[in-house]
Short mmCIF file of C-alpha atoms in Angstrom, two decimals:
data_model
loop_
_atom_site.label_atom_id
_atom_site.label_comp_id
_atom_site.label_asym_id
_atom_site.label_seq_id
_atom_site.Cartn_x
_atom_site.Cartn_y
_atom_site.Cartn_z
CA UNK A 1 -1.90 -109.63 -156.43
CA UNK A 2 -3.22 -106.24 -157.08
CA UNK A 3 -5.70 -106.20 -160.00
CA UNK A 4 -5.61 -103.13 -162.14
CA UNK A 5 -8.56 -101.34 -163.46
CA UNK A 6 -7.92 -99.48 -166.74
CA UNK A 7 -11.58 -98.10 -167.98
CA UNK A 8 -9.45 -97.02 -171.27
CA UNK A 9 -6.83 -98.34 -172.64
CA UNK A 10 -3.29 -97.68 -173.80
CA UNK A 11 -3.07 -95.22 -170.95
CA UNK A 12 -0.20 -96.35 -169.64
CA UNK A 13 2.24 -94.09 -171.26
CA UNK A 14 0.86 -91.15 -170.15
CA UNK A 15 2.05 -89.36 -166.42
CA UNK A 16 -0.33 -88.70 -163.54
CA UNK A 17 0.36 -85.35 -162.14
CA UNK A 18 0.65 -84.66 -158.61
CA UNK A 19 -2.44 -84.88 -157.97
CA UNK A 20 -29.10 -54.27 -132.81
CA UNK A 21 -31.55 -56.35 -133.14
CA UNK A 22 -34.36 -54.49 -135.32
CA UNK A 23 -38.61 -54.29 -135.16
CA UNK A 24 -39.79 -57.22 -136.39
CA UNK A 25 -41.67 -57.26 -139.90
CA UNK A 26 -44.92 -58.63 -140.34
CA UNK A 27 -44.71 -61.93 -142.50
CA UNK A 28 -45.57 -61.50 -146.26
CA UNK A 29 -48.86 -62.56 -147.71
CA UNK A 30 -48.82 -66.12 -149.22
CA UNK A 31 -47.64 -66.38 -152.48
CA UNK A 32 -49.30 -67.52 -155.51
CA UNK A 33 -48.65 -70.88 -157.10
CA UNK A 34 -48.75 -71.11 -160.66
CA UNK A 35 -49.87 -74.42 -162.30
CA UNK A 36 -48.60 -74.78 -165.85
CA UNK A 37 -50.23 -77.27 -168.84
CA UNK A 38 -47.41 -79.38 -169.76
CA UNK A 39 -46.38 -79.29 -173.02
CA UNK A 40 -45.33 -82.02 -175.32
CA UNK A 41 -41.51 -81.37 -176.06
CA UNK A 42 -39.33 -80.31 -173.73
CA UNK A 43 -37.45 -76.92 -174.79
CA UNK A 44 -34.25 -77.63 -177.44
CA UNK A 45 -30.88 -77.11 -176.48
CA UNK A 46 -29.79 -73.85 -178.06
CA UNK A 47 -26.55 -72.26 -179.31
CA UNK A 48 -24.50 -71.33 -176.24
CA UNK A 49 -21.22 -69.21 -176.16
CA UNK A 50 -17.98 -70.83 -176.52
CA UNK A 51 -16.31 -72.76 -173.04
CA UNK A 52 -13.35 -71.76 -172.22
CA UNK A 53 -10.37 -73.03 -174.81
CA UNK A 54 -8.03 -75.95 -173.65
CA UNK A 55 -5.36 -77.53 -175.29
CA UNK A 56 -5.85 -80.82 -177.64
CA UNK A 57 -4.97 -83.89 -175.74
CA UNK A 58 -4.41 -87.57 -177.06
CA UNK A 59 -7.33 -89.79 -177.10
CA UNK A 60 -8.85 -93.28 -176.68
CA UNK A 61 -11.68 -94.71 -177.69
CA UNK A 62 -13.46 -96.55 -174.89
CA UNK A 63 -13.80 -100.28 -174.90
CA UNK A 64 -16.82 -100.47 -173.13
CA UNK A 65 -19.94 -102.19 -174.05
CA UNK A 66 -22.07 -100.76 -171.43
CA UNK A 67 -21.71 -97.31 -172.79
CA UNK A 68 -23.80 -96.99 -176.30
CA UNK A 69 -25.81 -94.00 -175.37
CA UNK A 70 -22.47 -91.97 -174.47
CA UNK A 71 -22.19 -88.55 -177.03
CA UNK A 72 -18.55 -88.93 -175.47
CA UNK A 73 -17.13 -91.87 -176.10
CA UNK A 74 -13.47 -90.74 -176.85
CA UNK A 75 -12.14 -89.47 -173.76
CA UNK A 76 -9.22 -87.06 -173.30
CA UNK A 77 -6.99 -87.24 -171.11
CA UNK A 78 -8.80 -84.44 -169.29
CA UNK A 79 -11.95 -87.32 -169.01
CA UNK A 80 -10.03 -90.39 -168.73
CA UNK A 81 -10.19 -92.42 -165.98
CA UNK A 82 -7.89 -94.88 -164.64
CA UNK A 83 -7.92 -97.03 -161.22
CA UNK A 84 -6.73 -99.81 -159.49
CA UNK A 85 -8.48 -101.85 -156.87
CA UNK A 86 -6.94 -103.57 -153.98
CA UNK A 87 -9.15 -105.77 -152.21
CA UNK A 88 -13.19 -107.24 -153.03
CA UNK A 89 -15.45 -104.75 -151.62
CA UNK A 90 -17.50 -106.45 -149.10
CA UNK A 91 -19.96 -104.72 -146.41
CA UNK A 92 -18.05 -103.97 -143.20
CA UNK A 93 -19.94 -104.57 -139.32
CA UNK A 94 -20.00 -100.60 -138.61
CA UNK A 95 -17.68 -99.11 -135.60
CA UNK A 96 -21.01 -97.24 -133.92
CA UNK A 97 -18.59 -95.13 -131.47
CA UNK A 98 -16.91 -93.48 -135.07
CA UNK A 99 -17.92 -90.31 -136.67
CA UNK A 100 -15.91 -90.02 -139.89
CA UNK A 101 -14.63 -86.23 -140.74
CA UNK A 102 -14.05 -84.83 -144.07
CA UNK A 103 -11.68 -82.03 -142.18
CA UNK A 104 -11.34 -78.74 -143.95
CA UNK A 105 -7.64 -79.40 -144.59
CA UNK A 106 -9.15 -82.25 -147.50
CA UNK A 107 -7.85 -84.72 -144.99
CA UNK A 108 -10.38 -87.65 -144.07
CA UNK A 109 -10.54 -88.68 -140.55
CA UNK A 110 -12.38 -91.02 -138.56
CA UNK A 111 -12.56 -89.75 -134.38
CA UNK A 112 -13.49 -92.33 -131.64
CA UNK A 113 -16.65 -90.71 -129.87
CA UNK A 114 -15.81 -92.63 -126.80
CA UNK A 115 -12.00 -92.24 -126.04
CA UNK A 116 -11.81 -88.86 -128.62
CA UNK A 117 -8.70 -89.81 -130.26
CA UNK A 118 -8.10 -90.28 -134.07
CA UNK A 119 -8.66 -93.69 -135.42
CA UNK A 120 -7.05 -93.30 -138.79
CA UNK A 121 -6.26 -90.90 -141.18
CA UNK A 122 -6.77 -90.52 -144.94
CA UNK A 123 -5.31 -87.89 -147.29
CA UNK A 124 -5.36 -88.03 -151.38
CA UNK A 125 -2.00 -89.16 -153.11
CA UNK A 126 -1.91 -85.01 -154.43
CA UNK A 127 -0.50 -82.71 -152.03
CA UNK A 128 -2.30 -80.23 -153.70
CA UNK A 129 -5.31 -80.93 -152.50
CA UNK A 130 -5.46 -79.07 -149.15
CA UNK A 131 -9.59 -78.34 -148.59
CA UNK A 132 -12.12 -81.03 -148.99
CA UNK A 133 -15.52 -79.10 -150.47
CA UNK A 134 -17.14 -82.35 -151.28
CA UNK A 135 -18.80 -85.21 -148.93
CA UNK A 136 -18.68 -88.94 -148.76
CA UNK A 137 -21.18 -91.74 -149.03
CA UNK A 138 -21.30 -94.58 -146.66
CA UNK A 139 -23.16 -97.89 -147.71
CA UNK A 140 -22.92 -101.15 -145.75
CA UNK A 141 -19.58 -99.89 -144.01
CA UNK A 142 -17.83 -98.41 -146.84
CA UNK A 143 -16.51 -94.90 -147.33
CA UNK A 144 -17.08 -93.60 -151.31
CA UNK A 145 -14.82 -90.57 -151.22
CA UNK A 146 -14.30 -87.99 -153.97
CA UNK A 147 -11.43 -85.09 -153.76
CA UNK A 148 -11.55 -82.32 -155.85
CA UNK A 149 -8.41 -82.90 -158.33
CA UNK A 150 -10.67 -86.59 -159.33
CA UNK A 151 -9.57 -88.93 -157.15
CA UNK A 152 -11.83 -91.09 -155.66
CA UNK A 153 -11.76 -93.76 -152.97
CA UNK A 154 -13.95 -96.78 -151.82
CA UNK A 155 -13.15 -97.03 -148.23
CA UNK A 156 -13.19 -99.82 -145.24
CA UNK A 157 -14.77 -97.17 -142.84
CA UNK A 158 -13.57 -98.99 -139.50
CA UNK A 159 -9.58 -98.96 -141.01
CA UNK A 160 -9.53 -96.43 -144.04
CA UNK A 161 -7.93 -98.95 -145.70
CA UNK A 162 -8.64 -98.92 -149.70
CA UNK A 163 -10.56 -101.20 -151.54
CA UNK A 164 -10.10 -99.51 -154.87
CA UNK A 165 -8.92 -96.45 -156.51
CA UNK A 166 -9.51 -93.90 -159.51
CA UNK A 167 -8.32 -91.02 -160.87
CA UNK A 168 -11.11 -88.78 -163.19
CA UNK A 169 -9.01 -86.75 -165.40
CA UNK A 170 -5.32 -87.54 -166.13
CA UNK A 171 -4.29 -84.10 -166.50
CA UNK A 172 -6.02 -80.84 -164.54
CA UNK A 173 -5.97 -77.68 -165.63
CA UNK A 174 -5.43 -74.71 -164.02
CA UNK A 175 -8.57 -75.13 -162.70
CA UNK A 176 -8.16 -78.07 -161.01
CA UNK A 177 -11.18 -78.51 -159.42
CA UNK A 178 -12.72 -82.13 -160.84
CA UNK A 179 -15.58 -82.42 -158.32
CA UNK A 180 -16.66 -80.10 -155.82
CA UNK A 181 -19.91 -80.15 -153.26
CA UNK A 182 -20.45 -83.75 -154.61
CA UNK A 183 -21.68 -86.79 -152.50
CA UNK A 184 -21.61 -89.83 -154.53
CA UNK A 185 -25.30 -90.92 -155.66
CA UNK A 186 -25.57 -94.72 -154.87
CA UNK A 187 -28.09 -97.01 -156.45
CA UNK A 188 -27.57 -100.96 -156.65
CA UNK A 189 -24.25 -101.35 -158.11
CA UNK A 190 -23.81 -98.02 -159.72
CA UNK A 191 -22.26 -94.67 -158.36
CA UNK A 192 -23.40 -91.48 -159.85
CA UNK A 193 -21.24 -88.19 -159.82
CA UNK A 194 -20.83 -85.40 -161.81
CA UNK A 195 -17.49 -83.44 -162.80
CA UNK A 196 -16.40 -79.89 -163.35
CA UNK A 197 -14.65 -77.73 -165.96
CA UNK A 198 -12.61 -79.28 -169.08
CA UNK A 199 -14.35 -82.85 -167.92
CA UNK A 200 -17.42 -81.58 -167.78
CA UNK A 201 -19.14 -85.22 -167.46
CA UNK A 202 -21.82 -87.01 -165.62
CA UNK A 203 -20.30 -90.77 -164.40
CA UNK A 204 -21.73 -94.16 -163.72
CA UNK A 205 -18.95 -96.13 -161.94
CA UNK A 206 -19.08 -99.52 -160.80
CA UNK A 207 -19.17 -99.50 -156.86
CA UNK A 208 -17.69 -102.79 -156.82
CA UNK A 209 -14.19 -101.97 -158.49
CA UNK A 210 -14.49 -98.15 -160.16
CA UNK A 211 -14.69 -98.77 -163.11
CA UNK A 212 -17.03 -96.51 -165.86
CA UNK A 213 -20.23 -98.31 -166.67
CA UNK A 214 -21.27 -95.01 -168.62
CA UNK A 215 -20.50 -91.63 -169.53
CA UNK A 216 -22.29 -88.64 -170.89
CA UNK A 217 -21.02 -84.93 -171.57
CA UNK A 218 -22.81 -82.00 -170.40
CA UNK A 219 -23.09 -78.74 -171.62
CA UNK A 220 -21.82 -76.45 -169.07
CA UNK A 221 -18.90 -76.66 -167.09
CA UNK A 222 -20.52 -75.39 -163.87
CA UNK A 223 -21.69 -79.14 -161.89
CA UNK A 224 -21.18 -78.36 -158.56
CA UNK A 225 -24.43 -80.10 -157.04
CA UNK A 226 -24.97 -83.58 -156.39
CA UNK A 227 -27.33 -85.52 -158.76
CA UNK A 228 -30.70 -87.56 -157.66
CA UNK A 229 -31.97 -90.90 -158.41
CA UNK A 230 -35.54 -92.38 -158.42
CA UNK A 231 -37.13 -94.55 -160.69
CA UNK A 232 -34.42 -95.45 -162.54
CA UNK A 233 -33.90 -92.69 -163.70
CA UNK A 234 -30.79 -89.93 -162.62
CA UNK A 235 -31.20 -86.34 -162.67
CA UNK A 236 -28.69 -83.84 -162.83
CA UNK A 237 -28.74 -79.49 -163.21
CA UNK A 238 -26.25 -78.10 -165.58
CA UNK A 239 -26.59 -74.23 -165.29
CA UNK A 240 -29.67 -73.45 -166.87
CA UNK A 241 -30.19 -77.90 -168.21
CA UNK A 242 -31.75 -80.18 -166.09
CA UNK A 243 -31.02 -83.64 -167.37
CA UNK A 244 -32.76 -86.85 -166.93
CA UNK A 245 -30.85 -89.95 -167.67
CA UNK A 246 -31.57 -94.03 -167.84
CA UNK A 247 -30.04 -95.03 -164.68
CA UNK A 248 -28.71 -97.80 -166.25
CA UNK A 249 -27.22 -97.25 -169.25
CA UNK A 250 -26.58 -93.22 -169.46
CA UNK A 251 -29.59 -92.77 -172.11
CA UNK A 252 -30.25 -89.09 -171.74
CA UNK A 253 -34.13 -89.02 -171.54
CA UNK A 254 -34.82 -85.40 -171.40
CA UNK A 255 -32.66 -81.99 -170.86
CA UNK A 256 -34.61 -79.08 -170.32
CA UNK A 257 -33.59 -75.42 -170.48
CA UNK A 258 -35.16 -73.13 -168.01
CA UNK A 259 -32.51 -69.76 -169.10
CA UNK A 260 -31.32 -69.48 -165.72
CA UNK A 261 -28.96 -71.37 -163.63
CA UNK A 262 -30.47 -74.20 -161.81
CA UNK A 263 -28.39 -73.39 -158.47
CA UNK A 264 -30.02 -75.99 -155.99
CA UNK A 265 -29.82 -79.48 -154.94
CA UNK A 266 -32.59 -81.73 -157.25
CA UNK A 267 -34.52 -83.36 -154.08
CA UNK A 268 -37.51 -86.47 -155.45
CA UNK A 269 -40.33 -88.18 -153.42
CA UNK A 270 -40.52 -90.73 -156.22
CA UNK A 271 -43.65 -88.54 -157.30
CA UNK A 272 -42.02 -85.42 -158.93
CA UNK A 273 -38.49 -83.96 -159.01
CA UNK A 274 -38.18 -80.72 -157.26
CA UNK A 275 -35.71 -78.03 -157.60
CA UNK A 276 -35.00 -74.56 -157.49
CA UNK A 277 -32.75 -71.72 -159.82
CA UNK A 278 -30.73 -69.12 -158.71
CA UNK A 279 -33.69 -66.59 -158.31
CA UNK A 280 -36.35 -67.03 -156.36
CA UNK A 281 -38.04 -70.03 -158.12
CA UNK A 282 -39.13 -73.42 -157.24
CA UNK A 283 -40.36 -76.31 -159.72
CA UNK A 284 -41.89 -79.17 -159.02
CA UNK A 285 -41.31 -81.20 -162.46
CA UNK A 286 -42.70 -84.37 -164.11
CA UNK A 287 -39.84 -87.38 -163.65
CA UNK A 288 -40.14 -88.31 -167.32
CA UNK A 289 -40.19 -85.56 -169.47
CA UNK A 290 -38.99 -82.58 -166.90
CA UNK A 291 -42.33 -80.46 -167.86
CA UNK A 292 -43.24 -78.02 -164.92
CA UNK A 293 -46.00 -79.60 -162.74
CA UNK A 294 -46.43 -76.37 -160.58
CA UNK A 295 -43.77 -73.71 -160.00
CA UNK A 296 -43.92 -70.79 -157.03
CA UNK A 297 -41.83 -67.85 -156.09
CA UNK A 298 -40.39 -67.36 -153.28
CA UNK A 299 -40.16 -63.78 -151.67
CA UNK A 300 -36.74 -64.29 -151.81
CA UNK A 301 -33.59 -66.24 -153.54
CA UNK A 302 -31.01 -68.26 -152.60
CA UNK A 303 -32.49 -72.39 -151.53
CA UNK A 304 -29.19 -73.72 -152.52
CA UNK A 305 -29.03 -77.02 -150.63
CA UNK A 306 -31.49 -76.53 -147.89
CA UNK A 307 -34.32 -78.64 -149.06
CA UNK A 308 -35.57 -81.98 -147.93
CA UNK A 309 -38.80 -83.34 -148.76
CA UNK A 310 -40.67 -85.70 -145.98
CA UNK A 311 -44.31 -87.36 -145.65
CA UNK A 312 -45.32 -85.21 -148.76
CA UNK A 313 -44.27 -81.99 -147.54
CA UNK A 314 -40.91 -79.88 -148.74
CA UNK A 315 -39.04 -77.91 -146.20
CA UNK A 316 -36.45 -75.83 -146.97
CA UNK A 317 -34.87 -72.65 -146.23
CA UNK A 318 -34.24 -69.32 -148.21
CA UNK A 319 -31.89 -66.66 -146.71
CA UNK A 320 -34.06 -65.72 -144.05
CA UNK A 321 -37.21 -67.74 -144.04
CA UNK A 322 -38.28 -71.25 -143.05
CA UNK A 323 -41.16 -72.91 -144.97
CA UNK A 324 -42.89 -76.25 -145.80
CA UNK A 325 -45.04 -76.75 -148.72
CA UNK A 326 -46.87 -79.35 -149.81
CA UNK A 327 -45.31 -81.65 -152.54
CA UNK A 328 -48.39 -82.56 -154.25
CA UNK A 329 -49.43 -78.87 -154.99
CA UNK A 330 -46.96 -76.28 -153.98
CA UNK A 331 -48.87 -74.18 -151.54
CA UNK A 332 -47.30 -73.15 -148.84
CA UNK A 333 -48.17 -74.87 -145.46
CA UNK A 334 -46.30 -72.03 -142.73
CA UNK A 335 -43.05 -69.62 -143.35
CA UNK A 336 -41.50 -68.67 -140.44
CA UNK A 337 -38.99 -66.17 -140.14
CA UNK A 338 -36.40 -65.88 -136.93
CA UNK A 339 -35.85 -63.36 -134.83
CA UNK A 340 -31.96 -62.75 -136.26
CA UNK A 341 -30.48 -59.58 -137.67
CA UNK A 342 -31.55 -59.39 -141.75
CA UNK A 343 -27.73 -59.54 -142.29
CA UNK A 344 -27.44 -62.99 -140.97
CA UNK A 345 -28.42 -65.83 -143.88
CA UNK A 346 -29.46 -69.27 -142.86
CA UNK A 347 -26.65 -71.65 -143.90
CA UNK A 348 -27.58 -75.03 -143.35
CA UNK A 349 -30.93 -77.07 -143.09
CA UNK A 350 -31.30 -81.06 -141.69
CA UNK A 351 -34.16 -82.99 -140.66
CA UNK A 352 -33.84 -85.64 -138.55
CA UNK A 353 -36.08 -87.39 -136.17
CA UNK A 354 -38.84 -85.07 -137.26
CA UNK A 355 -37.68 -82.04 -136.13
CA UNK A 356 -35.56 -79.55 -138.25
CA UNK A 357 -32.41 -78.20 -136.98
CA UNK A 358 -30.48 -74.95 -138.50
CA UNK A 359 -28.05 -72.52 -138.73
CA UNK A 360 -26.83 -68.80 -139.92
CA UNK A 361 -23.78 -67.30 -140.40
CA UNK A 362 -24.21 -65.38 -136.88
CA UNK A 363 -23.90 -68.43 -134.97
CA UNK A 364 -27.54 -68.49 -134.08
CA UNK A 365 -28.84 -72.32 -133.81
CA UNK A 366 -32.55 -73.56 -134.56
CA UNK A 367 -34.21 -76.16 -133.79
CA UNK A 368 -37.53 -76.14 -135.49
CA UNK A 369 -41.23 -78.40 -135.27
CA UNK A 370 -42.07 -79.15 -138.84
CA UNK A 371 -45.79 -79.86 -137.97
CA UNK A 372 -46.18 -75.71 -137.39
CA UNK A 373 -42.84 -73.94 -137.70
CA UNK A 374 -42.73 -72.77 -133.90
CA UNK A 375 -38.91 -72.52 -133.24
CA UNK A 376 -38.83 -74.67 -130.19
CA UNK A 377 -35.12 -73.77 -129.61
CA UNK A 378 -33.11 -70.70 -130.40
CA UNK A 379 -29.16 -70.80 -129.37
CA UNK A 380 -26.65 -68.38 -129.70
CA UNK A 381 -23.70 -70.62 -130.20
CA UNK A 382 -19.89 -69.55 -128.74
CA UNK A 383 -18.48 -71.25 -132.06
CA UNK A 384 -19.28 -70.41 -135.77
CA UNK A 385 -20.24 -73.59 -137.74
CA UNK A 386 -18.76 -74.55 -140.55
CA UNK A 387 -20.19 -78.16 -141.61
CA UNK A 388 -23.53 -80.03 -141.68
CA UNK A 389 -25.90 -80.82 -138.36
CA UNK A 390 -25.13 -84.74 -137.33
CA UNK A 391 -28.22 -85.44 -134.63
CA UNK A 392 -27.36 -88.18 -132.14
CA UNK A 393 -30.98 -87.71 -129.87
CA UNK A 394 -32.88 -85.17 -129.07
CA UNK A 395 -30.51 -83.69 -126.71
CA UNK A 396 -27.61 -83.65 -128.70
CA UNK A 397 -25.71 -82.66 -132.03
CA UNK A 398 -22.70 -82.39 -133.54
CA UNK A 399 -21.05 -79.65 -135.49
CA UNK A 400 -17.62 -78.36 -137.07
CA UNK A 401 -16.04 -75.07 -136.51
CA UNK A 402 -12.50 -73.78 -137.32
CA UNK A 403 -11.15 -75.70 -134.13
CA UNK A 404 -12.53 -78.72 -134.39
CA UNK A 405 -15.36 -81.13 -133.16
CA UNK A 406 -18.21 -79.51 -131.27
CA UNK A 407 -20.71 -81.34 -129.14
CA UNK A 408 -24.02 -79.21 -128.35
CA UNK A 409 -26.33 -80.07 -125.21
CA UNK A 410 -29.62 -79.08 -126.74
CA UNK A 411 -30.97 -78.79 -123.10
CA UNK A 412 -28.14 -77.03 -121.01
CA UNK A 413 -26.78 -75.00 -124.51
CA UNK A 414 -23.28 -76.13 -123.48
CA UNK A 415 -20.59 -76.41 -126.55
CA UNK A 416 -17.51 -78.82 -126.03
CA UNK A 417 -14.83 -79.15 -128.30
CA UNK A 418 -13.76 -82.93 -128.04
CA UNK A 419 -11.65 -82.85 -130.95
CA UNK A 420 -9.22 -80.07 -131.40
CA UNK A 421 -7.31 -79.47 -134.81
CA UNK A 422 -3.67 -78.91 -134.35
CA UNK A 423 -3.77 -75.69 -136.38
CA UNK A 424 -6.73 -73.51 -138.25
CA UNK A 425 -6.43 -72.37 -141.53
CA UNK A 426 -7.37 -68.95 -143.04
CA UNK A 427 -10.01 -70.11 -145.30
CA UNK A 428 -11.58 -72.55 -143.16
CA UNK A 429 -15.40 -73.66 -144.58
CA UNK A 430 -17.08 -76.40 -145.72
CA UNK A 431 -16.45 -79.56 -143.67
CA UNK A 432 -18.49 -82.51 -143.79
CA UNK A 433 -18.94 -85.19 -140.71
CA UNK A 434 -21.22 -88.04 -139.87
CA UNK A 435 -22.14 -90.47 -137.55
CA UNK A 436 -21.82 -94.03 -137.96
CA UNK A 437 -25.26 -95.73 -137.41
#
């Protein structure tokens, strides 16, 4: 019998809705890194301008007990959630010849690497939702999928059948957008996302059945990174706010305002919490009270999500320059820039294996030695990319495009398409795919 989850009660009279290439430039000189004196309080959250008016909604208070430290503990029905599960989630023995796709389309696939044919498919019960822009999590066997109109899936990854279900938001707005570019943030029992527009909220759900363990409302309505944990502690950017939070029980720890957006993914070594704004700025901040450790700028903007940090050394990418730093200081170890036209931008940034493999929006494919930033391999690829670098060896990866599936021979440069969609769209970005291993 089908057990249902209601995180708030008295919900049940409200109505889901359908849910030439040019001379190259000598490098520039290093740049400075700034070490700041932390200070004692971290900066005050000041006045901001109005959000964007939406229409008064019923509400319930929550029942929860887990959930003291919430400043939003009556939920509206544009931050209710509601669920259902179906089965106990239990690990499931992983299907190693499966890569599972989060297509363009918002349609969740998984594609037998051996026979390349479709194992299953998995769409959201909202035919509105007809692009993904988000990613999945995979722990012991099982998919954690978020759409964008809120829904949100726990997965068996070898059958895409569900083990529970929940809906974030009873009623969208125009907007409709709930999550986007979010990967759920796993640690021990708890799931960590954050939400967009009237919701606005950072979750803690309950891996096990999807239900909220806490809540906490954030300033801005513009969360469209993933959050980090470390230390038991989660850590989230909310245009200019970076928030620290009890991992545990939602306590917000500290919420600093740095006055401009905080537009990249918050990477942590366990050491410090690093991240970047929308200028040319990187931090490297203290994990309790979020004061600057070191800060340098970059010559130019734009890290976005390209930044991993590995055996005490960030990489990352800006538009048009490869660098690692160290983590413990901020200077900069090598930049490298390729030899690519200045109006081609780096796009995405992976480490595996340690080597770092890349690509820009001209179809021009790295593959890069961390140790000294020699480009060991430079490809000019047939098909544009469109999703993240999945390495199976050193001699192969995988990539999306607007057709489908593309396998890359590092060695020979050969592209095959061994999935094909059955149609492309005209707005076709941001797919996500990985290997199961």
């Amino acid at each position: 019998m089908k057990k249902v989850l209601l995180t708030i009660l008295a919900v049940a009279c409200l109505t889901l809705p359908t849910m030439g290439q040019k001379k190259k430039k000598p490098l520039p000189p290093p740049v400075e890194v700034k070490y700041i004196t932390p200070k004692e309080e971290v900066t005050q959250l000041p006045v901001i301008e109005e959000l964007p008016e939406i229409h008064s909604a019923p509400t319930r208070p929550t029942e929860s007990q887990t959930n003291s430290y919430s400043n939003n503990k009556i939920l509206t029905e544009y931050d209710m959630v509601i669920g259902e599960q179906f089965k106990t989630v239990k690990p499931v023995e992983l299907d190693k010849d499966a890569m599972i796709i989060y297509d363009y389309d918002g349609s969740l696939k998984s594609f037998n690497l051996k026979t390349n044919t479709i194992n299953w498919t998995f769409k959201a019960k909202d035919n509105d939702v007809t692009y993904s822009r988000n990613k999945f999590t995979l722990e012991d066997g099982v998919l954690y999928v978020p759409f964008i109109n809120g829904e949100m899936y726990a997965l068996d990854h070898k059958t895409g059948e569900k083990f529970w279900e929940l809906k974030a938001g009873l009623k969208n707005s125009q907007y409709f957008k709930i999550w986007i570019n979010q990967i759920p943030t796993i640690n021990k029992d708890l799931i960590y996302i954050t939400t967009q527009y009237e919701n606005s909220n950072i979750y803690a759900f309950n891996k096990k059945n999807g239900q909220i363990v806490w809540n906490y409302k954030l300033v801005y309505p513009y969360n469209h990174l993933p959050v980090v944990y470390t230390n038991d502690k989660v850590y989230t950017q909310n245009a200019p706010y970076v928030y620290a939070f009890d991992a545990n029980t939602g306590r917000e720890i500290a919420r600093r305002d740095f006055k401009k957006a905080m537009y990249s993914k918050p990477i942590s070594d366990g050491q410090r919490l690093y991240i970047a704004n929308e200028s040319k700025t990187l931090y490297a901040l203290n994990l309790d009270n979020l004061e600057t450790i070191w800060e340098v700028d970059l010559p130019e903007s734009s890290v976005d999500q390209r930044i991993v940090v590995k055996n005490n050394t960030l990489y990352l990418t800006t538009n048009h320059m490869f660098y690692a730093i160290e983590s413990s200081t901020g200077k900069i170890i090598w930049q490298v820039k390729p030899k690519q036209d200045y109006n081609h931008s780096i796009q995405q940034l992976e480490e595996y294996n340690n080597k770092i493999y890349a690509y820009d929006n001209g179809s021009n494919f790295f593959v890069v030695n961390p140790k000294n930033g020699k480009i060991e391999k430079e490809i000019a690829l047939s098909n544009k990319a469109i999703s993240n670098i999945e390495v199976q060896d050193q001699n192969t990866v995988f990539f999306y495009c607007e057709a489908g599936l593309i396998r890359l021979d590092l060695t020979s440069k050969k592209e095959e398409l061994i999935y094909m969609r059955n149609s492309i769209n005209e707005d076709a970005r941001e797919n996500y795919i990985k290997l199961i291993r």
